[in-house]
Short mmCIF file of C-alpha atoms in Angstrom, two decimals:
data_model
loop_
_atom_site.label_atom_id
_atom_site.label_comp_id
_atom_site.label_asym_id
_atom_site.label_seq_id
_atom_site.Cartn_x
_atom_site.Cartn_y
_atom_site.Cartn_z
CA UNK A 1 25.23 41.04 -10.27
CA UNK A 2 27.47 43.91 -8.86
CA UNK A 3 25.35 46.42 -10.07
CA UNK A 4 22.44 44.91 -8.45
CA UNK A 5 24.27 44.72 -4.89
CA UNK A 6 25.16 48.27 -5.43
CA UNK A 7 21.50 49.61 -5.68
CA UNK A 8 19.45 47.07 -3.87
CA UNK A 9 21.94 46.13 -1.42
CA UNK A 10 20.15 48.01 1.17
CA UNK A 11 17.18 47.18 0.34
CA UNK A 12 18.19 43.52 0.67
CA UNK A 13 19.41 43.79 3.93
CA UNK A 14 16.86 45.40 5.19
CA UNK A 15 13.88 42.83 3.65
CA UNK A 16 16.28 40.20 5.81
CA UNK A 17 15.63 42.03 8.76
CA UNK A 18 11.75 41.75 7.94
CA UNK A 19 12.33 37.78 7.57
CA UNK A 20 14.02 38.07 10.86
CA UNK A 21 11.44 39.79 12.68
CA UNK A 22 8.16 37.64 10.78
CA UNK A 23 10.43 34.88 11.84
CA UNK A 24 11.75 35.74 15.58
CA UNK A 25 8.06 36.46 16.42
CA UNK A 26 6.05 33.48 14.59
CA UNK A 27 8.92 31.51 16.54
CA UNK A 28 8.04 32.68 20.23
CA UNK A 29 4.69 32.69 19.87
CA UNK A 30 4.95 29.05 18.45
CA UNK A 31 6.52 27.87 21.16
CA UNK A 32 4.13 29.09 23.39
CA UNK A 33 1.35 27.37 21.54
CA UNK A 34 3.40 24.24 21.04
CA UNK A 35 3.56 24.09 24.93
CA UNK A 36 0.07 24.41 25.86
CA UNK A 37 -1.25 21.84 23.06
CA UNK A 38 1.89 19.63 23.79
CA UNK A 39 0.75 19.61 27.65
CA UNK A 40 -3.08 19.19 26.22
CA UNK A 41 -1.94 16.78 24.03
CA UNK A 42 0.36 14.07 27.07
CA UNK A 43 -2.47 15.14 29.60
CA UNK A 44 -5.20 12.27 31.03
CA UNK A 45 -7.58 14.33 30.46
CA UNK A 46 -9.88 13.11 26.92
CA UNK A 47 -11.51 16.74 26.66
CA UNK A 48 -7.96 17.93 26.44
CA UNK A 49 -6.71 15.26 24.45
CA UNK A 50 -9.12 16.15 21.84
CA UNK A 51 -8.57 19.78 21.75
CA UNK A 52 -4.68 19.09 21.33
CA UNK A 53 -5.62 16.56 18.48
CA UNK A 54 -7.88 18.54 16.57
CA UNK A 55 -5.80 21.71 16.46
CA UNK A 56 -2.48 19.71 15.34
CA UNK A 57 -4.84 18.11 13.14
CA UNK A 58 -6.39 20.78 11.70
CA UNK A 59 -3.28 23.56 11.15
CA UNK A 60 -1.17 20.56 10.03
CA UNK A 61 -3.83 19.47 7.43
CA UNK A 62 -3.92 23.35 6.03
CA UNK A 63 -1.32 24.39 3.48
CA UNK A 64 0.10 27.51 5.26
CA UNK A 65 -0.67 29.63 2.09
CA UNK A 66 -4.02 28.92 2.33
CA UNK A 67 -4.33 29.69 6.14
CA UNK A 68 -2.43 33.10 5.32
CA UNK A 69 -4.86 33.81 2.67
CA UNK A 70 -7.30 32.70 5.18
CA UNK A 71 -6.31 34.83 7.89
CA UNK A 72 -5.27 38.22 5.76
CA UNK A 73 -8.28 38.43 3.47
CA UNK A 74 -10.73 35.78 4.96
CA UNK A 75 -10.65 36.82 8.70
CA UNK A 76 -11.66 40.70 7.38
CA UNK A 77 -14.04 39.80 5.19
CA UNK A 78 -16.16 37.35 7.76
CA UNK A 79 -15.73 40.24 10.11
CA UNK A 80 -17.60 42.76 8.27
CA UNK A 81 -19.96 40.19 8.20
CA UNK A 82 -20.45 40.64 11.69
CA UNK A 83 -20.77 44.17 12.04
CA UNK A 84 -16.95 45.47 12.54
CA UNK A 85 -15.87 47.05 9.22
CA UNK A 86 -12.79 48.76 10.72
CA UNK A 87 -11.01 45.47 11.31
CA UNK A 88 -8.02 45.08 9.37
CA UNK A 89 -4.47 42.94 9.70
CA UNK A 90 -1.23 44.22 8.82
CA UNK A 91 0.68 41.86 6.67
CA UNK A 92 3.22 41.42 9.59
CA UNK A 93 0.49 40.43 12.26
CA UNK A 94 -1.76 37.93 9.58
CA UNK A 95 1.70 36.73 8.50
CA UNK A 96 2.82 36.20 12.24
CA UNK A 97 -0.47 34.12 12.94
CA UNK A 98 -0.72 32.09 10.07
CA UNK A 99 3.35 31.26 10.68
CA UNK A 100 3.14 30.86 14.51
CA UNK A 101 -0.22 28.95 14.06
CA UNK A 102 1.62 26.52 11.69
CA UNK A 103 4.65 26.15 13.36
CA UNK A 104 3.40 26.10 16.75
CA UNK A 105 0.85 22.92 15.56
CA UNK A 106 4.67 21.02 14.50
CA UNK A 107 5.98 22.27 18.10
CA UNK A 108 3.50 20.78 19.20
CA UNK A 109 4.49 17.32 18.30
CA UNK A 110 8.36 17.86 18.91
CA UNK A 111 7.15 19.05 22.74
CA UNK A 112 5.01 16.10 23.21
CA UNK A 113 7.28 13.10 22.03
CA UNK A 114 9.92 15.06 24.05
CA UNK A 115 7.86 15.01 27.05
CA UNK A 116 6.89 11.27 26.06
CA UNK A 117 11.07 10.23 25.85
CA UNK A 118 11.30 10.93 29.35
CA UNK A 119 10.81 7.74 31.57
CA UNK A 120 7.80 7.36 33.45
CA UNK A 121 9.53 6.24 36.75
CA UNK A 122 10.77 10.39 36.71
CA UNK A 123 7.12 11.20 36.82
CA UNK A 124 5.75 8.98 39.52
CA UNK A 125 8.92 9.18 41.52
CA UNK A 126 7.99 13.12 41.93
CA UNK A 127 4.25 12.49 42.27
CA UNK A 128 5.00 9.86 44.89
CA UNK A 129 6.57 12.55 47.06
CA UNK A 130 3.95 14.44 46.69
CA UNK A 131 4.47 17.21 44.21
CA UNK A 132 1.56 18.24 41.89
CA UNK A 133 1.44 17.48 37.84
CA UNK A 134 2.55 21.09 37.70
CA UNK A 135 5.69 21.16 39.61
CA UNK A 136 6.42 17.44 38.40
CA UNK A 137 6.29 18.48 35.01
CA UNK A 138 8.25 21.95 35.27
CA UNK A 139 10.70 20.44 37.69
CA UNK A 140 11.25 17.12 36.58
CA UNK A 141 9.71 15.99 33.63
CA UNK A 142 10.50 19.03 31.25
CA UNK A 143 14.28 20.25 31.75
CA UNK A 144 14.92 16.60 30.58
CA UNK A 145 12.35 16.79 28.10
CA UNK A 146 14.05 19.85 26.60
CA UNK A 147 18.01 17.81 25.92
CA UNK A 148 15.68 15.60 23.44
CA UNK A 149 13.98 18.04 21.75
CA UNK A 150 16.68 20.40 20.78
CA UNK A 151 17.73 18.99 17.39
CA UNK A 152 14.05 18.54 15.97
CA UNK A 153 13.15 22.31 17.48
CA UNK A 154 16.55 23.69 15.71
CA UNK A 155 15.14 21.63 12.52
CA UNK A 156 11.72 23.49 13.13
CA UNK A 157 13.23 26.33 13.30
CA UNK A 158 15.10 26.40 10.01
CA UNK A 159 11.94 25.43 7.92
CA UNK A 160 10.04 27.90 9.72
CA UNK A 161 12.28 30.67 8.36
CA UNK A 162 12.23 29.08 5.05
CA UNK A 163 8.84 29.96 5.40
CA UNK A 164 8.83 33.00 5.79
CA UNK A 165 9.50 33.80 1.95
CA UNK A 166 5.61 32.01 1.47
CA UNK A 167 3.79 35.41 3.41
CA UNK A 168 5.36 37.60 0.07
CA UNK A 169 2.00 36.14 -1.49
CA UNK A 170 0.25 38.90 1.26
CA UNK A 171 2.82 41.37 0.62
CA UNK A 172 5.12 41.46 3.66
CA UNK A 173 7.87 43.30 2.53
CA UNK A 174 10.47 39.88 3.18
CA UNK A 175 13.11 38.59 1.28
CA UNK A 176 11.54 36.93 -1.61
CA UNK A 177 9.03 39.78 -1.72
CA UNK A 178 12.03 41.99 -2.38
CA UNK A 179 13.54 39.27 -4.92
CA UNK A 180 10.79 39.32 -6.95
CA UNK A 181 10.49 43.42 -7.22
CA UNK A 182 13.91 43.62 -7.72
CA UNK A 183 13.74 40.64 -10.99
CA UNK A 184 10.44 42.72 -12.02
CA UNK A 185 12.10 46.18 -12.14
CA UNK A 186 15.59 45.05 -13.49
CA UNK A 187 14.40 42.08 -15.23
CA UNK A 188 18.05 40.17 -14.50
CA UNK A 189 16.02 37.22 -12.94
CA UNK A 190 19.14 34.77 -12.64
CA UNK A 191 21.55 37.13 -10.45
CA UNK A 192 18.45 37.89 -8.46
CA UNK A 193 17.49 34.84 -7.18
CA UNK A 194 20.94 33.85 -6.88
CA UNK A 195 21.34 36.77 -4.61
CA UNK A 196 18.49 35.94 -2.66
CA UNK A 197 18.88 32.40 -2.52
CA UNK A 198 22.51 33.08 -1.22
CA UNK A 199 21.62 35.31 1.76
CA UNK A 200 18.85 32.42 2.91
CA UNK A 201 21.44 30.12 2.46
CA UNK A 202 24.17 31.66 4.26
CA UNK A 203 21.77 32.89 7.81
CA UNK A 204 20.38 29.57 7.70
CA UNK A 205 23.92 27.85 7.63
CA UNK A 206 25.55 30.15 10.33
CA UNK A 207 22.25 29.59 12.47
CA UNK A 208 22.55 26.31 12.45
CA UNK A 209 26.20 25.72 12.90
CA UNK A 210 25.40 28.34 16.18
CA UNK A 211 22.58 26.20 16.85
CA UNK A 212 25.14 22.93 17.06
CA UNK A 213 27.10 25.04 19.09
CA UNK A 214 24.57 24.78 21.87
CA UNK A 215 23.32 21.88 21.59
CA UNK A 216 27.12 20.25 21.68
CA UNK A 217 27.08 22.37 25.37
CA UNK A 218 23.91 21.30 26.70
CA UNK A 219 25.09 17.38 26.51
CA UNK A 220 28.08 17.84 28.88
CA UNK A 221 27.69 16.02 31.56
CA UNK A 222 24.91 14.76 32.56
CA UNK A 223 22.59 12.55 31.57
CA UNK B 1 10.02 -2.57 66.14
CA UNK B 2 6.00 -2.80 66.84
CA UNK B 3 5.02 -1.09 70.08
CA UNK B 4 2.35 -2.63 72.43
CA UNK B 5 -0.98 -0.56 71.32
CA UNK B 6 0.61 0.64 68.16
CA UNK B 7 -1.93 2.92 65.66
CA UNK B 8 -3.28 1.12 62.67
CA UNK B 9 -0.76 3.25 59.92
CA UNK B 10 -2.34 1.22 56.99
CA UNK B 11 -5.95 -0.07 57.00
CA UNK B 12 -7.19 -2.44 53.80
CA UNK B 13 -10.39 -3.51 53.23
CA UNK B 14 -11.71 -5.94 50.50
CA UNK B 15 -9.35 -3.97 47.97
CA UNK B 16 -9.92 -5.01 44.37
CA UNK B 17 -8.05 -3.80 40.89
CA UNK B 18 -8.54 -4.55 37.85
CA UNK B 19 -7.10 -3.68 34.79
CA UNK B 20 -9.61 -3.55 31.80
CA UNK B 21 -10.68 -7.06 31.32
CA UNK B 22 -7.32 -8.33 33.84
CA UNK B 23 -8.41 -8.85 37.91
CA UNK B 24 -4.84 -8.51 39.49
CA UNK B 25 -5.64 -7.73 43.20
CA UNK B 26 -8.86 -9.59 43.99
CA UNK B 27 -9.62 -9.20 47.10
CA UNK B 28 -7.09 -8.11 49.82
CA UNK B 29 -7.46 -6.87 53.58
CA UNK B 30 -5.17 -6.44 55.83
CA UNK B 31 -3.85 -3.63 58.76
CA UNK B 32 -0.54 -2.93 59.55
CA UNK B 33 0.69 -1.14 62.44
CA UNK B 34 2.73 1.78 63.14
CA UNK B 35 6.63 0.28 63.02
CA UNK B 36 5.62 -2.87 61.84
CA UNK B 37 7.92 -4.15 58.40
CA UNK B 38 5.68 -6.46 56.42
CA UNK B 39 7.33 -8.44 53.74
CA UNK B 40 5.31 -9.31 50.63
CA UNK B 41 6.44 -12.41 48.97
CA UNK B 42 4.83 -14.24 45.92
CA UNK B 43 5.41 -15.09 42.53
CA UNK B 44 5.69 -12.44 39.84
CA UNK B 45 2.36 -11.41 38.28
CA UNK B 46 0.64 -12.15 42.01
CA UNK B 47 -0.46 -8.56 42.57
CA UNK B 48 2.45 -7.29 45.41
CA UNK B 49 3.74 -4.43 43.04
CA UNK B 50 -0.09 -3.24 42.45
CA UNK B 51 -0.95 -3.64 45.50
CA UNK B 52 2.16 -1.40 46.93
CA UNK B 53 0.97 1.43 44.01
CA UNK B 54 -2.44 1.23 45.26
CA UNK B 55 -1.40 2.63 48.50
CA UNK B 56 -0.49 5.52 47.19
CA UNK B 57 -2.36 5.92 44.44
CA UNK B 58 0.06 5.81 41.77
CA UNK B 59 -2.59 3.13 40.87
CA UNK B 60 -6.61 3.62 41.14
CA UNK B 61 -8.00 1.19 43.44
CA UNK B 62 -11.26 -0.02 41.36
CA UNK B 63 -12.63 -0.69 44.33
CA UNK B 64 -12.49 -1.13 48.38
CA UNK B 65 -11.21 0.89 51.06
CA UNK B 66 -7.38 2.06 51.69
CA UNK B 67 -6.62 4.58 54.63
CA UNK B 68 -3.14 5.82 55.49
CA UNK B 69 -2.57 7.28 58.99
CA UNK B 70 -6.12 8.72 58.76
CA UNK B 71 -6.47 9.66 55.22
CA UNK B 72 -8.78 7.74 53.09
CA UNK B 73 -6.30 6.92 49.76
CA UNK B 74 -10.05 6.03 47.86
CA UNK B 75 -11.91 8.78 48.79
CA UNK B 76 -11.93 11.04 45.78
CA UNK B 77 -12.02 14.55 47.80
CA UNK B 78 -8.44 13.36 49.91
CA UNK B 79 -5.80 15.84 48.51
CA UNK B 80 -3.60 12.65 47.14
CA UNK B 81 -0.02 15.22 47.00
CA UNK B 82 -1.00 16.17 51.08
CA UNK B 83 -1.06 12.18 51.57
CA UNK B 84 1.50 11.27 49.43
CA UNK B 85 3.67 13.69 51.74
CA UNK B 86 3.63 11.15 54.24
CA UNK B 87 4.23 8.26 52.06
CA UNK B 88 7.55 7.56 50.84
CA UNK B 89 8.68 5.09 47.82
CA UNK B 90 11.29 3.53 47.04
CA UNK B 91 11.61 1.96 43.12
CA UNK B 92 12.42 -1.08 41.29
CA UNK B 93 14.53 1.16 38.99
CA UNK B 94 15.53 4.07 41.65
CA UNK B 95 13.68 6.88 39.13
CA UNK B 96 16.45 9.82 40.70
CA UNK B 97 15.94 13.06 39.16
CA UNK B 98 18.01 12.65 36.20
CA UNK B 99 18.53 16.96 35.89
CA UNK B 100 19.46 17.21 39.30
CA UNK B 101 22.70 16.00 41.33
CA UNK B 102 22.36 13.78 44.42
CA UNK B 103 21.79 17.16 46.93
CA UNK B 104 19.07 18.64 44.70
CA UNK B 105 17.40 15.27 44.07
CA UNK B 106 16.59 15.04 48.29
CA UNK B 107 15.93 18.55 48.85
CA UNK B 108 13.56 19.38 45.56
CA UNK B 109 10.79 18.04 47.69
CA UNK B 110 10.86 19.62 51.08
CA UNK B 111 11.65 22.78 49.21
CA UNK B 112 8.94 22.94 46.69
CA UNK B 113 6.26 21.69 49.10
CA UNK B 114 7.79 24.72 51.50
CA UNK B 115 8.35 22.02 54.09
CA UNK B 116 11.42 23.35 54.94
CA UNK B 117 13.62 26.37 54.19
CA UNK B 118 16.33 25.76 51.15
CA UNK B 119 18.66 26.02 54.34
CA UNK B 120 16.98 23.17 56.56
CA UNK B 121 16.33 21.01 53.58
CA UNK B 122 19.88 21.31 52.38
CA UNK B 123 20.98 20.47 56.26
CA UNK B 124 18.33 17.98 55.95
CA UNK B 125 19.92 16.35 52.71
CA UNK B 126 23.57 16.20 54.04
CA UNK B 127 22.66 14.40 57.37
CA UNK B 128 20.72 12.16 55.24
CA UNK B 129 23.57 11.52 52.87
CA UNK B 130 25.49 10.56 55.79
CA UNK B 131 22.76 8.35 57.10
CA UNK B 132 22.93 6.21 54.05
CA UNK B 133 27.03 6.30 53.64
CA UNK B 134 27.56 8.66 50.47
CA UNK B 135 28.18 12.03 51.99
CA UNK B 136 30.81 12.43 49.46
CA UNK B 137 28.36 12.46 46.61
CA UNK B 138 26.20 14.96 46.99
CA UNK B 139 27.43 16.63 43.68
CA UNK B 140 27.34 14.00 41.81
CA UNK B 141 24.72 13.32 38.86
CA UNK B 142 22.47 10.31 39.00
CA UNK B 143 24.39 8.83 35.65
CA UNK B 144 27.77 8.96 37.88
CA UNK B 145 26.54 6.60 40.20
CA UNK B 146 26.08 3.16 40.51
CA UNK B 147 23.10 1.34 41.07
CA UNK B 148 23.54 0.52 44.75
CA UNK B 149 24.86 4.46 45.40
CA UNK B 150 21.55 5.51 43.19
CA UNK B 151 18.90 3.42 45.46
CA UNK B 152 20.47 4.77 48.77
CA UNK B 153 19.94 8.31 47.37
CA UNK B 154 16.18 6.89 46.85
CA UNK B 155 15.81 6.05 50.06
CA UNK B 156 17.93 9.47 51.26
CA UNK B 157 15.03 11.44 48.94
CA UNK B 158 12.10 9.30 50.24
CA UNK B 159 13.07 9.91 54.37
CA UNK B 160 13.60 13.69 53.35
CA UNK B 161 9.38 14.31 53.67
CA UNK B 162 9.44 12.62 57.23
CA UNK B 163 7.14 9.85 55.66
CA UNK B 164 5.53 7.86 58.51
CA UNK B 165 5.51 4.75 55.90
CA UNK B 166 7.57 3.85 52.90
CA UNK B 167 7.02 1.90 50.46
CA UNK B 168 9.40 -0.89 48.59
CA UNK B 169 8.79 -1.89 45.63
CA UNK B 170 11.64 -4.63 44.84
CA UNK B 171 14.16 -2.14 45.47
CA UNK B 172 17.27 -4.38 45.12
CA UNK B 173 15.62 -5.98 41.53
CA UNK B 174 17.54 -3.98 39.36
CA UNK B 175 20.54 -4.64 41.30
CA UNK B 176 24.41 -5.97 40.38
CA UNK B 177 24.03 -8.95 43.64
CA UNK B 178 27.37 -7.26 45.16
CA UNK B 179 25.58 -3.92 46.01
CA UNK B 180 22.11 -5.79 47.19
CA UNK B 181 24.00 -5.89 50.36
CA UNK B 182 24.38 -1.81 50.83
CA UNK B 183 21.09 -1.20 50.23
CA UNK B 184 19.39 -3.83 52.34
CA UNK B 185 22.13 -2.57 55.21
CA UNK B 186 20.48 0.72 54.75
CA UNK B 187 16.61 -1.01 55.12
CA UNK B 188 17.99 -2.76 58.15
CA UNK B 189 18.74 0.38 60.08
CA UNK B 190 15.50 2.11 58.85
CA UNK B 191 13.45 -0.58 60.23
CA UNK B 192 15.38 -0.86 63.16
CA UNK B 193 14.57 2.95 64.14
CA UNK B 194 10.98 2.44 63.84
CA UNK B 195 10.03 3.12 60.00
CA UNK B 196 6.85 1.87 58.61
CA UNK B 197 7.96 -0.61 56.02
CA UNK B 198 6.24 -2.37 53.28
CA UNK B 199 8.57 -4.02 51.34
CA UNK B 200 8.55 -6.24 48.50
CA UNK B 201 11.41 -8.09 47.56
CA UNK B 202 12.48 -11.62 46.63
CA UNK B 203 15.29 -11.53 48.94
CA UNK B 204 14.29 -13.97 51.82
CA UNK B 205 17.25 -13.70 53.54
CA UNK B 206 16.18 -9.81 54.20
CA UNK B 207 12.83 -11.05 54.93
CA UNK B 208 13.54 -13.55 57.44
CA UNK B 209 15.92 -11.32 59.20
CA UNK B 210 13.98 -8.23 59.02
CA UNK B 211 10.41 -8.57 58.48
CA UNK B 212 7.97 -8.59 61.71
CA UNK B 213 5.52 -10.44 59.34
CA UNK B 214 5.70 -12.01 56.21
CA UNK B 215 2.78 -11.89 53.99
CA UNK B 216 2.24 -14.25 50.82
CA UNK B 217 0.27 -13.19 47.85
CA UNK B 218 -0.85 -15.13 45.01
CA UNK B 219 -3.22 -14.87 42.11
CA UNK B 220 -4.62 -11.58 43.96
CA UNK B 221 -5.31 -12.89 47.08
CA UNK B 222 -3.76 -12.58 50.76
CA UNK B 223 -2.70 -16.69 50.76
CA UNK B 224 -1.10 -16.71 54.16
CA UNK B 225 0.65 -14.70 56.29
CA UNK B 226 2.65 -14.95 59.79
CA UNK B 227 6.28 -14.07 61.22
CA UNK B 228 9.16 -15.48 59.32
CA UNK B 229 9.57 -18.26 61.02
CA UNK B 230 5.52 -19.56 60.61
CA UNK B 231 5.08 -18.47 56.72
CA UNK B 232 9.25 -19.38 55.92
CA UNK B 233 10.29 -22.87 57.88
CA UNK B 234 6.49 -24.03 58.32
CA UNK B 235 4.35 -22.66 55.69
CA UNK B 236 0.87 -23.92 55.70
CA UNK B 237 -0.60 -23.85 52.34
CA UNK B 238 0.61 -25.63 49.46
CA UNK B 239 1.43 -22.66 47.21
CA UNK B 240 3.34 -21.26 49.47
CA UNK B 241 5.26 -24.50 49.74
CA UNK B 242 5.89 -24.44 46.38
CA UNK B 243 7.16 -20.90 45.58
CA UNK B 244 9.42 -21.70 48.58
CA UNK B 245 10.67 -23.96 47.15
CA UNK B 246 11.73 -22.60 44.27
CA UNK B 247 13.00 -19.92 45.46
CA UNK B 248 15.26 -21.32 48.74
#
């Protein structure tokens, strides 16, 4: 076990960072897609309704190893159908899609029964003085949407980086990635995946507890 | 306070709504002046509360004509926020900004709609707080007040947009009774300086004192209307008797 700390150690850490980064990114860019199908999803509109339904429907339906296998050998292939032979995806940016797709479907549903907790009466009191949907939602409707939805988005958050270790099927150099080429070259599989199970365990933990740590400060006060 | 020659403010024609297969507001007409307080009275279920959201708009009208000070409420092209400007509400269950403390909930308005500077609107907000007796709480959060402090910052938040009309819907409802009396205080001056009211409420007492005209809906329709004293201590039609009597 020692001896494996000794000569991977570096390695390890520096596959975690990799996790990190797959993870950080997928994360933000989820969010961003959680918000715009979470706002298509609450809107009156039915043409918007359905796109929000179809695409939370559709990436929630898909096992995220088959939409990575999708995206890092299927998207390539159907483009050199279509002429452009160059195109190519780097395990980081086919693993940030498939992730951020996936995620960003869930955040979808956290956004929208966040936005759906908030009374009504908060909505039509700031449409009644005449503010737009727009301004209603970001100034209103939202920041109180947000106290709600903290716990489910940490929750998201955690099995999102669990996830992570899934994109080592494309070969992103992450965590379990280095696990398994570390168990392959030394062939001590048990101290291994102990290792690597213990550094999940132990960001995941510490995130979390920091995670609680906010959340505890956001409920002060008011509401 | 109804001047001689007053402008029509609100102008109903045959106004219907319906929801799905449910007819709540049949068929209703009616014109109110500029500083006139109308008092809508009736049973619950009769149509007043749809009727007040018709005006403006937080309910589609399915059909018939609504204009407010000039703007036509039905007529898909009106900007609704523009008109909305100049129609203030008051709720049932108060609806403050629950993010925002008392100052922020009256200026977030005037602000965003650049109606007035931050500076004027904050100004705006603390002569307003003193206008409806809670000057001292314009830090406080929403959840630190109580229900009677929380309607009065309504009504504070409503009169920040200079509304030439405000609407009522049951304001003092969701009221303990001992702070019904602050907030209809507070109605009593507003329609004393001249405010556009349309107020629905089951508190007769208000009504009788208040109201320049008392108007009784039922079942969707307009059943009779007249000054306190014709529709409250000689009411005409029988189901008007009878709610009043229920209710007195």
């Amino acid at each position: 076990m020692i001896q494996i700390i000794q000569s991977y150690g570096t390695m390890i850490l520096a596959a975690l960072g990799q996790t990190l980064i797959l993870c950080l990114l997928s994360l933000l860019v989820a969010m961003v897609i959680g918000l715009i199908f979470a706002l298509l999803n609450v809107s009156h509109n039915r043409g918007c309704n359905f796109i929000g339904t179809v695409y939370v429907d559709a990436v929630r339906g898909v096992p995220l190893i088959v939409l990575a296998y999708f995206i890092y050998f299927g998207l390539p292939a159907g483009m050199k159908m279509l002429g452009a032979v160059d195109f190519r995806l780097t395990a980081l940016q086919a693993g940030t899609a498939a992730l951020s797709m996936n995620c960003g479907a869930y955040m979808a549903e956290i956004i929208r029964a966040g936005i759906q907790s908030v009374d009504r009466g908060q909505m039509e009191a700031a449409r009644s003085l005449g503010l737009t949907y727009g301004q209603s939602m970001r100034k209103v409707v939202l920041p109180q949407a947000i106290k709600t939805m903290i716990p489910s988005i940490i929750n998201q958050f955690i099995i999102t980086l669990k996830d992570t270790s899934i994109l080592s099927v494309i070969g992103f150099p992450e965590l379990t990635n280095m696990g398994k080429t570390i168990s392959g070259n030394t062939f001590k599989s048990l101290e291994t995946w102990a290792i690597i199970g213990i550094v999940y365990m132990v960001v995941i933990v510490s995130l979390s507890k920091a995670a609680k740590r906010v959340e505890r400060k956001l409920n002060v006060g008011r509401l | 306070m109804v001047k001689e020659n007053a402008k029509i403010m609100v102008h109903v024609e045959n106004l219907k709504k319906d929801f799905d297969k449910l007819e709540v507001l049949k068929d209703i007409s009616i014109d109110i002046k500029e500083g006139e307080v109308v008092v809508l009275l009736g049973p619950s279920g009769s149509g007043k509360s749809t009727f007040l959201r018709c005006i403006n708009r937080l309910e589609e009208a399915t059909s018939g004509k609504i204009i407010v000070d000039g703007m036509d409420i039905t007529d898909k092209h009106t900007d609704i926020n523009k008109a909305r400007e100049d129609i203030g509400m008051v709720f049932q269950h108060f609806n403050l900004f629950n993010n925002k403390n008392v100052i922020d909930n009256i200026m977030l308005a005037p602000v965003e709609l650049k109606k007035m500077t931050k500076e004027e609107a904050h100004d705006k907000a603390v002569k307003l707080l003193e206008r409806v007796g809670l000057a001292d709480k314009a830090e406080a959060y929403p959840s630190q007040l109580s229900g009677g402090q929380k309607q009065r910052v309504a009504i504070a938040r409503a009169l920040a947009m200079n509304p030439g009309l405000i609407l009522f819907d049951e304001p003092t409802s969701a009221l303990d009774p001992e702070m019904v009396g602050e907030v209809l205080d507070v109605m009593k001056e507003l329609a004393g300086a001249g405010m556009t009211m349309i107020v629905v409420t089951h508190e007769i007492g208000f009504a009788r004192e208040v109201a320049d005209r008392i108007v009784f809906v039922d079942g969707g329709y307009i059943v009779e209307q007249g000054t306190p004293d014709e529709v409250i201590n000689h009411p005409k039609e029988k189901r008007t008797i009878d709610f009043l009597n229920k209710v007195l």
